[in-house]
CSV table of C-alpha atoms and ligand atoms in Angstrom, one decimal:
chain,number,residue,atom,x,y,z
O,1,UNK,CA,-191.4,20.6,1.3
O,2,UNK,CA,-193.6,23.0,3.3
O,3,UNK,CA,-192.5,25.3,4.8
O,4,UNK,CA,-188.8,23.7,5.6
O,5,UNK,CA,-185.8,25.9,4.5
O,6,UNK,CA,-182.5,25.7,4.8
O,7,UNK,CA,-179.9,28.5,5.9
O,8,UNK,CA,-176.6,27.5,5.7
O,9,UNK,CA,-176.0,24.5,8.2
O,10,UNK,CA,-179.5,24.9,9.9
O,11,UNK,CA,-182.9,23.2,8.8
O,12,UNK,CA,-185.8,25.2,9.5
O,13,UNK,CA,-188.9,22.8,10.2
O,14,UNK,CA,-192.4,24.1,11.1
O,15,UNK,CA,-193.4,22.1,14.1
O,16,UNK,CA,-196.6,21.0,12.8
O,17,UNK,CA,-194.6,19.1,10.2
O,18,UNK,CA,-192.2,17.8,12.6
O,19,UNK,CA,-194.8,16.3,14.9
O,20,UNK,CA,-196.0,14.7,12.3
O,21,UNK,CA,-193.1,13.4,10.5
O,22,UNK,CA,-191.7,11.7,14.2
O,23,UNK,CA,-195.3,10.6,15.3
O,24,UNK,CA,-195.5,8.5,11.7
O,25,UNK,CA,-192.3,7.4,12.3
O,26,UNK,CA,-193.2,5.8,15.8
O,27,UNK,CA,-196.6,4.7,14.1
O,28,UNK,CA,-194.6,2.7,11.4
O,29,UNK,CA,-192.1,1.1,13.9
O,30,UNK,CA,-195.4,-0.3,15.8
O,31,UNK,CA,-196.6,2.1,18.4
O,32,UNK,CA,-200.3,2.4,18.6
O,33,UNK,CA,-201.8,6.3,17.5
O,34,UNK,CA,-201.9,7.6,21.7
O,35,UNK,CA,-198.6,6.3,21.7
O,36,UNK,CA,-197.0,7.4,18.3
O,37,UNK,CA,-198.8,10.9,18.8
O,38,UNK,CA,-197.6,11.0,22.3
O,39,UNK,CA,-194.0,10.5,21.5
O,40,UNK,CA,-194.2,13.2,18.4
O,41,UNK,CA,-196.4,15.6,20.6
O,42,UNK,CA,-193.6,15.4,23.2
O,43,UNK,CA,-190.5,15.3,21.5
O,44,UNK,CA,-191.8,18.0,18.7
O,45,UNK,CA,-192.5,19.9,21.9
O,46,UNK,CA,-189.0,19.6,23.6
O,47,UNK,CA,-188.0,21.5,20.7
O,48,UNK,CA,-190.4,23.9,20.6
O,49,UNK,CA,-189.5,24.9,24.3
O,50,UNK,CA,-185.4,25.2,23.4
O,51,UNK,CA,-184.7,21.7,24.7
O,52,UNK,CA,-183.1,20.2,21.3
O,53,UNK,CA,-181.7,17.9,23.7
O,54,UNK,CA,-184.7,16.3,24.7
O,55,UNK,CA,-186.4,16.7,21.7
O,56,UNK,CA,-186.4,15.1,18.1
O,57,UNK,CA,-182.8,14.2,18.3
O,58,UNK,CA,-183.7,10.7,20.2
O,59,UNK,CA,-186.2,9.7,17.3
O,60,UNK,CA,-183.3,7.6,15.5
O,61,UNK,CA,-182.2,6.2,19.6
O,62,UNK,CA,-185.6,5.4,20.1
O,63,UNK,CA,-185.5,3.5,16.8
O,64,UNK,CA,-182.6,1.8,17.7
O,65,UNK,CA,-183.6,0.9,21.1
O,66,UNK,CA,-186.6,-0.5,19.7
O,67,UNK,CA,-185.1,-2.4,17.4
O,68,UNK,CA,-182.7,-3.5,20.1
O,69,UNK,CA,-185.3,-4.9,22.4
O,70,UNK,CA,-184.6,-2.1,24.9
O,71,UNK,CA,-187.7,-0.4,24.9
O,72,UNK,CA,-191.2,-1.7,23.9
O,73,UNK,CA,-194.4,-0.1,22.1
O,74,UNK,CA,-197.5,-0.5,23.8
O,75,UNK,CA,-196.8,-1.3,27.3
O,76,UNK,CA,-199.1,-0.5,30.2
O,77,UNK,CA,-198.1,0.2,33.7
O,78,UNK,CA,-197.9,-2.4,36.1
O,79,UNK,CA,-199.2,-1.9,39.7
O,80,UNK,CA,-196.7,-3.7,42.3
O,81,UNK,CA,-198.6,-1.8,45.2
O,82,UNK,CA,-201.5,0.7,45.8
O,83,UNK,CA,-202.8,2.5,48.3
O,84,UNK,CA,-204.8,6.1,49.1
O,85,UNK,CA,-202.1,7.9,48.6
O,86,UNK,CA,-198.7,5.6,47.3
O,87,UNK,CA,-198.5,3.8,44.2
O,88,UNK,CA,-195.9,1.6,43.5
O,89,UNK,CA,-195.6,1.3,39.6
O,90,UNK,CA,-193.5,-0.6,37.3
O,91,UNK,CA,-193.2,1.0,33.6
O,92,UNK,CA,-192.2,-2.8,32.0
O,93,UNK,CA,-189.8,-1.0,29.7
O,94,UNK,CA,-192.6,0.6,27.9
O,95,UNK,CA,-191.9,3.9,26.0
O,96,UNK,CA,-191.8,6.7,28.8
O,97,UNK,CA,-194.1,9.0,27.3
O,98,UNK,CA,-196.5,6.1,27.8
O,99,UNK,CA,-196.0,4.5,31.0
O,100,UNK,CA,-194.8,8.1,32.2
O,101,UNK,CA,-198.3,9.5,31.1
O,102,UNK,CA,-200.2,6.5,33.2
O,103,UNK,CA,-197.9,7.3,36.1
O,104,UNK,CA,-198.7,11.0,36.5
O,105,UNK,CA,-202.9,10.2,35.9
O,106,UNK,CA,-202.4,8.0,39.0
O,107,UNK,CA,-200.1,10.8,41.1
O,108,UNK,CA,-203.2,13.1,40.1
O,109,UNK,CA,-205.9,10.9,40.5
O,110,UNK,CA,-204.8,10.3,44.3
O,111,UNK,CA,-204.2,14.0,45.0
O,112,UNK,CA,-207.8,15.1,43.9
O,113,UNK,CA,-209.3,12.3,46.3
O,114,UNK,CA,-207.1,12.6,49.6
O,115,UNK,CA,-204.6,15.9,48.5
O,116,UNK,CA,-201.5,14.0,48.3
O,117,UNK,CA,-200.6,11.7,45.8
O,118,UNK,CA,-197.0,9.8,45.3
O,119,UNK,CA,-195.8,7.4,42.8
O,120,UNK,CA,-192.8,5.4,42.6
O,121,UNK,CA,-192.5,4.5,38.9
O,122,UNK,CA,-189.7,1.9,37.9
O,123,UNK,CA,-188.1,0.6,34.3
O,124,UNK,CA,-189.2,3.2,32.4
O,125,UNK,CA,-188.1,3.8,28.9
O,126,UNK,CA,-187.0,7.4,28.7
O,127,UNK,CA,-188.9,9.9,30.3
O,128,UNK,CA,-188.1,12.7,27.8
O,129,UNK,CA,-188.4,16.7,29.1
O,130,UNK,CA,-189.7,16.0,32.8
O,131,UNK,CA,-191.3,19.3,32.6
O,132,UNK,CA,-193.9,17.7,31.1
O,133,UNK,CA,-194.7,15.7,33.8
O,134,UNK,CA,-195.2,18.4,35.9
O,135,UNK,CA,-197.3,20.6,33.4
O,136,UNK,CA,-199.8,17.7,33.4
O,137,UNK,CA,-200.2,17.8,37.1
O,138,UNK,CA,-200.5,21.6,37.1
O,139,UNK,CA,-203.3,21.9,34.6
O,140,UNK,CA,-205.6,20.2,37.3
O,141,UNK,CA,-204.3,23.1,39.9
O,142,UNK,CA,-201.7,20.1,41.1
O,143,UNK,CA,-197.9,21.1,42.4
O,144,UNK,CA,-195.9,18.6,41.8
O,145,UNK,CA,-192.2,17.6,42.5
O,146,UNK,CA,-190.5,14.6,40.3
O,147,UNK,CA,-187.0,13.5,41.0
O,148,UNK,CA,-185.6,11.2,38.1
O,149,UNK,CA,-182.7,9.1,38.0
O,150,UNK,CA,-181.5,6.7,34.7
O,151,UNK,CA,-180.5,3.4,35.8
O,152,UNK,CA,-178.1,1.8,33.5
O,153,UNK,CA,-176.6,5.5,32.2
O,154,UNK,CA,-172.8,6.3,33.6
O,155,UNK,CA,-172.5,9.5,32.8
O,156,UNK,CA,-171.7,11.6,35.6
O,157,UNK,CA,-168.2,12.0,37.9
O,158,UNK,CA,-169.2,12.9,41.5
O,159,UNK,CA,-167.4,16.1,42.6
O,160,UNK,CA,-163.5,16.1,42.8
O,161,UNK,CA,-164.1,12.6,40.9
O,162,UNK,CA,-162.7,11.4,37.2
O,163,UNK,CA,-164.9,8.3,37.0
O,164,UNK,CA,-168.5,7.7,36.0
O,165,UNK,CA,-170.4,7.5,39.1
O,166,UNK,CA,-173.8,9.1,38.1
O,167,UNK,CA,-176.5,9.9,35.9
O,168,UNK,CA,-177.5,13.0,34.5
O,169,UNK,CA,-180.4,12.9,37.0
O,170,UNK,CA,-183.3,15.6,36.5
O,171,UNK,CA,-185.3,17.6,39.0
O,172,UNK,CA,-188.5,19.0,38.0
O,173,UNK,CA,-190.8,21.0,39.9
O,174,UNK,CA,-194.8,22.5,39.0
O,175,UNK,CA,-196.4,25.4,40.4
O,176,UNK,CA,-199.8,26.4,38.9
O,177,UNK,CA,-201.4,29.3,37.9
O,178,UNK,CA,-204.4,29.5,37.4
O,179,UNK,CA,-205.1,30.7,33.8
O,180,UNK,CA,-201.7,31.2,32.8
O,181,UNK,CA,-198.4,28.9,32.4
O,182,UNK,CA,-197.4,27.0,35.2
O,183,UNK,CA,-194.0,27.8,36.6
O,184,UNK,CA,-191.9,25.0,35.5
O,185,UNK,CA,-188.5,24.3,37.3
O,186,UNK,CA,-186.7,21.2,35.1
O,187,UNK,CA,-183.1,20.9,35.2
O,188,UNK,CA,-180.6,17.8,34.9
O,189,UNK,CA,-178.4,17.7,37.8
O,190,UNK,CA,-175.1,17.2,35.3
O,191,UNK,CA,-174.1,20.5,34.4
O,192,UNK,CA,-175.5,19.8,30.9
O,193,UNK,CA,-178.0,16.9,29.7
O,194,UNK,CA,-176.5,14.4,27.9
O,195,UNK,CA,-178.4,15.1,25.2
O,196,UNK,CA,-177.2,18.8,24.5
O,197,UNK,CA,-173.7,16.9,24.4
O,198,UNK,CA,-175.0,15.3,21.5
O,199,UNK,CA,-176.4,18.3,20.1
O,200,UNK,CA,-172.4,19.9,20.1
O,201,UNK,CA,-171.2,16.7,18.6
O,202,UNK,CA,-174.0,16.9,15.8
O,203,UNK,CA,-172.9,20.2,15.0
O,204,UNK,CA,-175.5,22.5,17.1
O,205,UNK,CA,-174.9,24.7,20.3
O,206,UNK,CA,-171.6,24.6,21.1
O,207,UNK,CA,-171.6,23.5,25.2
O,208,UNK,CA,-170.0,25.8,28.2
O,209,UNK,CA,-166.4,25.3,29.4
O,210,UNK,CA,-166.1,22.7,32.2
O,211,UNK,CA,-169.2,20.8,31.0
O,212,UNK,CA,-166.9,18.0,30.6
O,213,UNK,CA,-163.9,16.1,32.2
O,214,UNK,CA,-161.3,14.0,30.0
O,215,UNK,CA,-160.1,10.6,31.5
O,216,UNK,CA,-156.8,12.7,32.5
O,217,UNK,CA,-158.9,15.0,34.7
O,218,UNK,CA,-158.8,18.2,32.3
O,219,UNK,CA,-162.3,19.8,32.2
O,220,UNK,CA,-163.1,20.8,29.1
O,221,UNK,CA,-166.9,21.8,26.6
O,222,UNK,CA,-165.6,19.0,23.4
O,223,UNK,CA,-168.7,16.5,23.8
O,224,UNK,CA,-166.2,13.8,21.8
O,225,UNK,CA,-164.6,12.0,25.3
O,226,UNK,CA,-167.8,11.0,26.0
O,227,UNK,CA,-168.8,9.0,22.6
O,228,UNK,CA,-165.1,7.9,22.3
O,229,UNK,CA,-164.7,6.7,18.4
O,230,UNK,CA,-168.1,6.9,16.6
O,231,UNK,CA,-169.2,3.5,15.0
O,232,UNK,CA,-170.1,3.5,11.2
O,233,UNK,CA,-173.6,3.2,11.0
O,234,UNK,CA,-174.5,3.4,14.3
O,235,UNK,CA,-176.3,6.6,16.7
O,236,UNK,CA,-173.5,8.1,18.7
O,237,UNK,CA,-173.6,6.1,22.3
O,238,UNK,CA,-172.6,8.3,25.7
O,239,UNK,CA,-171.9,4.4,27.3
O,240,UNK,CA,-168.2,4.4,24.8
O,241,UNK,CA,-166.5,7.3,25.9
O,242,UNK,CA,-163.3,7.4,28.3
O,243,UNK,CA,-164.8,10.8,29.8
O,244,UNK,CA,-167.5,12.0,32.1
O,245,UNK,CA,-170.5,14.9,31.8
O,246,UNK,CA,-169.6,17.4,35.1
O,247,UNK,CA,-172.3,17.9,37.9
O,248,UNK,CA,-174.0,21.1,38.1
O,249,UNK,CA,-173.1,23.8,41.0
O,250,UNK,CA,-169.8,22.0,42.5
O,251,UNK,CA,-170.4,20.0,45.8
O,252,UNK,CA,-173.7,21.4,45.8
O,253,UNK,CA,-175.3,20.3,42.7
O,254,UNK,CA,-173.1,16.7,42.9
O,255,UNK,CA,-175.6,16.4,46.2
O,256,UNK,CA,-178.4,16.8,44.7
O,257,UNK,CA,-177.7,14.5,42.1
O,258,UNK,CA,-176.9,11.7,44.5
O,259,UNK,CA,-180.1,12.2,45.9
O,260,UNK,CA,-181.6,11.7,43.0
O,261,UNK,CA,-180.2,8.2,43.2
O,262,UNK,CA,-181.5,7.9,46.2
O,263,UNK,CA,-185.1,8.3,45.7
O,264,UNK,CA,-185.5,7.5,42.3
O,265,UNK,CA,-183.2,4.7,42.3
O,266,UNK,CA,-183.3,3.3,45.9
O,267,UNK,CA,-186.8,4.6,47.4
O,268,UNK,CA,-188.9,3.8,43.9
O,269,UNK,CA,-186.7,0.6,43.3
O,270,UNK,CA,-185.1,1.3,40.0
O,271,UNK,CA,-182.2,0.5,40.9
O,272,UNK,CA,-179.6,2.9,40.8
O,273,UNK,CA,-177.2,3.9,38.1
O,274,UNK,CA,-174.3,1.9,38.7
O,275,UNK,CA,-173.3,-0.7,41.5
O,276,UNK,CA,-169.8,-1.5,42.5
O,277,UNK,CA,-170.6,-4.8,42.9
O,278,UNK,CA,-172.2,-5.5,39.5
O,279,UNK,CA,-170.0,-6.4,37.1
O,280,UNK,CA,-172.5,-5.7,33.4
O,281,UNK,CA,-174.2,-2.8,33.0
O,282,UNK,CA,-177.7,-2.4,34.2
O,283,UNK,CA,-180.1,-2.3,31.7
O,284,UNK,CA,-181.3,1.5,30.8
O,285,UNK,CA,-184.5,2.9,32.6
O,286,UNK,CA,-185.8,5.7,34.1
O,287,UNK,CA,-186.9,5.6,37.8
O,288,UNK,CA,-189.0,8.4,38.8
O,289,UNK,CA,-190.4,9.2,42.1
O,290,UNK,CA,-192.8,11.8,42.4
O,291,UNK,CA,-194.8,14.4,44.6
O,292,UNK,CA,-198.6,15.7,44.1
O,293,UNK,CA,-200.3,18.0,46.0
O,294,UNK,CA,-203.8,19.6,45.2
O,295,UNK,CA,-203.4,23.3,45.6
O,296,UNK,CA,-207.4,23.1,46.5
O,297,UNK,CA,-206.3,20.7,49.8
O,298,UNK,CA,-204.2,23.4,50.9
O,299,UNK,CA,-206.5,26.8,50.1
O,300,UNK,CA,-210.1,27.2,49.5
O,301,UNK,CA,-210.0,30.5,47.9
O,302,UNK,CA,-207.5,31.6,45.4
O,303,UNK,CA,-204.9,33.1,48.4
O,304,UNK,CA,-202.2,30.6,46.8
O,305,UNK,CA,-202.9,31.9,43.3
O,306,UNK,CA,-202.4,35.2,44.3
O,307,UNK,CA,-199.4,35.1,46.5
O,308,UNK,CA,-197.6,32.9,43.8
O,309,UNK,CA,-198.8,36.1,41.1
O,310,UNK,CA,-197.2,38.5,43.6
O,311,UNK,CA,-194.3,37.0,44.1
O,312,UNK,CA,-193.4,36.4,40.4
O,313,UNK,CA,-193.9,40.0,39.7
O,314,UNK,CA,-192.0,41.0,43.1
O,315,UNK,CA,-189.0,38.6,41.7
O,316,UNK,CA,-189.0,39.7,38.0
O,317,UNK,CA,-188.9,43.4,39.4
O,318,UNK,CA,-185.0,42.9,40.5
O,319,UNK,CA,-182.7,45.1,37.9
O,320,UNK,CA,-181.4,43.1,35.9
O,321,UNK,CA,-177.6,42.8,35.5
O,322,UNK,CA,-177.3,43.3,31.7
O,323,UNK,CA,-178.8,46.6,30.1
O,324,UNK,CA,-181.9,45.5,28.0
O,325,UNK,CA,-181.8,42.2,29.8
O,326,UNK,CA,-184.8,40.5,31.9
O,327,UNK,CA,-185.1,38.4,35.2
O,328,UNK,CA,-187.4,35.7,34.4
O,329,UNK,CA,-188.7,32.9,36.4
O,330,UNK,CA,-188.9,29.1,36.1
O,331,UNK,CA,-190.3,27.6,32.7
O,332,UNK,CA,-190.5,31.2,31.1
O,333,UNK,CA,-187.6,31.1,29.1
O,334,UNK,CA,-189.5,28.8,26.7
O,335,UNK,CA,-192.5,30.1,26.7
O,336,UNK,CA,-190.8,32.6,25.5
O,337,UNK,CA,-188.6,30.2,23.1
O,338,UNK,CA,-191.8,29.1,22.2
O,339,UNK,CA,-193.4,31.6,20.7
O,340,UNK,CA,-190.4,32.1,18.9
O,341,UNK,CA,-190.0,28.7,17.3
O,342,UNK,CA,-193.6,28.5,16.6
O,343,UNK,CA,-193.3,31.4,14.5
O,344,UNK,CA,-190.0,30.9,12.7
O,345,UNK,CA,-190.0,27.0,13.5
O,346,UNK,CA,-187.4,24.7,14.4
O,347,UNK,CA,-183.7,25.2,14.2
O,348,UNK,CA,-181.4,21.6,13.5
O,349,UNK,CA,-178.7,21.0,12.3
O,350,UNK,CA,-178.4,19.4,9.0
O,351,UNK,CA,-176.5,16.5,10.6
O,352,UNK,CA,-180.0,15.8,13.1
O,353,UNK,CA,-182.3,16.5,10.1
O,354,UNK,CA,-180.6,13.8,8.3
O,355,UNK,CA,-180.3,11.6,11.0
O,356,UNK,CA,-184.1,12.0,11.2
O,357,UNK,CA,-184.9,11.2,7.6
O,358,UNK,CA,-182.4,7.9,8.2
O,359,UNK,CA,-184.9,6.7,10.9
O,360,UNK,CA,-187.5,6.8,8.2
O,361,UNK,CA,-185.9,4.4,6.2
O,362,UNK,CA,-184.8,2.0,9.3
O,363,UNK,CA,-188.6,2.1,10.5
O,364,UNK,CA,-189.7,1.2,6.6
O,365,UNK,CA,-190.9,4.4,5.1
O,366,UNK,CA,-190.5,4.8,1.2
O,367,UNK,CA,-190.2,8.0,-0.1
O,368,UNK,CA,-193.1,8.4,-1.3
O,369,UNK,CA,-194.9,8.3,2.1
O,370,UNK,CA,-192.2,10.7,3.9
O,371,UNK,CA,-192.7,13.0,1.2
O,372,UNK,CA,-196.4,12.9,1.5
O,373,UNK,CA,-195.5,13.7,5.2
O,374,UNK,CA,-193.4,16.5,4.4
O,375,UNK,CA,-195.8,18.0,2.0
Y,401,NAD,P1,-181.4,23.9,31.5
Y,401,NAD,O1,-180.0,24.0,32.0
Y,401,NAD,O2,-181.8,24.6,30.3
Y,401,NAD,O3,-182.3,24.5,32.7
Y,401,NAD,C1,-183.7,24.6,32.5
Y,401,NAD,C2,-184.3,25.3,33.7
Y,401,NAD,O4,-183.7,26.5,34.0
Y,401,NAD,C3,-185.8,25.5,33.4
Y,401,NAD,O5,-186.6,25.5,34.6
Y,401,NAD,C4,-185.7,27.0,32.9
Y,401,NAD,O6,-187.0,27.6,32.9
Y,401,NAD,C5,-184.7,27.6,33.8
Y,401,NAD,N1,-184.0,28.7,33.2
Y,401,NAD,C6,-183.3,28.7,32.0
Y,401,NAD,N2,-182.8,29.9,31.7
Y,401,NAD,C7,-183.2,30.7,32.8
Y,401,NAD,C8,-183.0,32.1,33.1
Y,401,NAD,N3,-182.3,32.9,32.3
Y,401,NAD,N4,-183.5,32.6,34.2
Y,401,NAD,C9,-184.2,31.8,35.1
Y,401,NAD,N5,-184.5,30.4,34.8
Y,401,NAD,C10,-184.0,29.9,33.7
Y,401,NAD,O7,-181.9,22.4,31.4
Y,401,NAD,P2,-181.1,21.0,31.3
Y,401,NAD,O8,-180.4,20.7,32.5
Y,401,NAD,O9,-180.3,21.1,30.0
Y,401,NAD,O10,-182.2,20.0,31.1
Y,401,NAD,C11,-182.9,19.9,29.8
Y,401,NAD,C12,-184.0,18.9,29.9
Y,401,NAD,O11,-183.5,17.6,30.0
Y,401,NAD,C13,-185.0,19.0,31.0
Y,401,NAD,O12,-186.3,19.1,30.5
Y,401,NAD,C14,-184.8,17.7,31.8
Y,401,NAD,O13,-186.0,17.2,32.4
Y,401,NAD,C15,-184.3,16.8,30.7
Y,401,NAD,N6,-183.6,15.6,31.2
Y,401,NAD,C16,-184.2,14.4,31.1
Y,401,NAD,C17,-183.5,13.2,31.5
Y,401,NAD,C18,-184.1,11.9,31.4
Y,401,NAD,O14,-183.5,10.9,31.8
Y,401,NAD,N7,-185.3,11.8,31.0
Y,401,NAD,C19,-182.2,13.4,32.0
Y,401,NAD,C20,-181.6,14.6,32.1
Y,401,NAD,C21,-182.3,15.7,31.7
């Protein structure tokens, strides 16, 4: 196999490979090309930025849900309302790195006609690394803000809480610059995504203390109360567990992920993650309710660029804290894991490698033809 190697517990892929290997894997279970090299592209490329979390990890989940009926190949958005400057979009379950690529165009498309653009996507399949979102928007000089709840995912206790109340709940945030990376704020409002809770329990980066609370209230970094007892057979599933995911920054953070709720679930009408008066679990979606502004709308010469520039350099000129260490800015932490990966490709654990080659077979691959993939 082509460049792939093994040290100890860790597979080595080269990314190429990888984005090929998930994208026939997606074009196999029935997604069109856009789509199937959409979803490689993107998870491949969660990867390549250091989120394992939201990266090829969810290939055999995706499979699943597929199979399941809880997501569907092919979809196109719906419009429920649209206007200048709002459009009100349902995602009809289709595979979020579809309807979430429609949704975006549109938030972009109104911004370069009037300045401002919103959309209010609902029942989206999973959005994957928001980031990418806002990277879209900023290669046409677009700042963009996207705040993201998941309907249908209890995973999170509210501050001084025990009990699932929450999802994990990103916040994402674009800034361009002009011929070079856009600065890329992307965080999930739980202290840790679900997914890098999955990536412990699969044997990879261990998580940080408190990252969890056990159904006796003990805050603890083993992922295992949230699976509960792992089914034979089956992907691990964050819905079993008698535990909760933490939020981020105390009452602070716990804020912001209610808001989330708020406008992703209750302003873009995805509902939001749990009701007290429901008594079956919502089905799974993303809501997402974004922001666009054209930098151009704002500036007619490059001041913006240029202040943005400045201020980068002003805020990476602090000292930093650790000897030989560096303060870096929003998104360049994988750039910089980027470049790394790309050279040395990508680490998994054995237990996720396997996992992957196990959705081959599910989707109907012989050997021959993921071999042929592999190289
Ligand atoms: P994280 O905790 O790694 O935080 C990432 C953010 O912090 C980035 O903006 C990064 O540039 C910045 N950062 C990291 N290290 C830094 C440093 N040393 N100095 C300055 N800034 C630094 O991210 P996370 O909370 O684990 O989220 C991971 C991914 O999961 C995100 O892409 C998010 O969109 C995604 N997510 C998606 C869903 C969904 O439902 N689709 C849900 C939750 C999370």
């Amino acid at each position: 196999m082509t460049g792939i190697r093994t040290e100890g517990d860790t597979v080595y892929v080269p990314p190429k490979t990888m984005q090929k290997l998930v994208t026939t894997i997606f074009a196999t279970a029935g997604c069109d090309d856009h789509e199937a090299d959409s979803i490689g592209t993107r998870l491949t490329g969660a990867n390549q930025r250091g989120h394992d979390s939201h990266g090829v990890i969810r290939t055999p989940r995706y499979v699943e849900w597929l199979a399941d009926g809880k997501v569907f190949a092919n979809r196109k958005i719906e419009m429920i309302s649209d206007s200048d400057n709002i459009a009100i979009i349902d995602g009809n379950y289709g595979f979020g790195q579809t309807v979430g690529e429609q949704t975006v165009d549109v938030g972009i498309e109104k911004a370069k006609a009037s300045g401002v653009g919103i959309t209010a996507l609902r029942n989206a399949g999973h959005l994957g690394r928001i980031g990418d979102w806002a990277e879209r928007a900023a290669e046409h000089n677009i700042v963009s803000i996207h705040m993201v709840n998941v309907r249908g995912s209890l995973l999170v206790a509210p501050f001084g809480g025990i009990d699932r109340r929450g999802s994990t709940s990103p916040f994402c945030a674009g800034i361009p610059l002009p011929g070079e990376t856009p600065i890329i704020l992307d965080f999930a409002t739980s202290l840790v995504a679900e997914g890098k809770a999955l990536v412990a329990l699969r044997g990879g980066k261990p998580l940080p203390e408190g990252a969890l609370v056990s159904d006796t209230g003990e805050l603890t970094n083993d992922p295992s109360p949230l699976y509960g007892e792992l089914e034979e057979g089956r992907y691990p599933d964050p819905n079993r567990g008698p535990g909760a995911l933490t939020g981020f920054g105390m009452h602070k953070g716990s804020g912001l992920n209610f808001l989330m709720e708020m406008m992703a679930g209750c302003l873009a009408g995805s509902g939001t993650s749990g009701s007290m008066n429901e008594e079956n679990r919502r089905k799974f979606c993303n809501g997402m309710f974004s922001m666009y502004f054209s930098v151009e709308r704002f500036h007619s010469d490059d001041w913006f660029a240029r202040e943005v520039r400045g201020y980068v350099d002003f805020v990476k000129s602090s000292r930093p804290t650790e000897a030989g260490g560096a303060v870096l800015v929003p998104g360049e932490k994988e750039q910089l894991t980027m470049a790394e990966r790309n050279k040395n490709g990508l680490p998994l654990s054995l237990e996720t490698w396997n996992d992957i080659l196990g959705a081959t077979t599910k989707v109907g691959m012989t050997e021959a033809q993921t071999n042929a993939v592999l190289g």
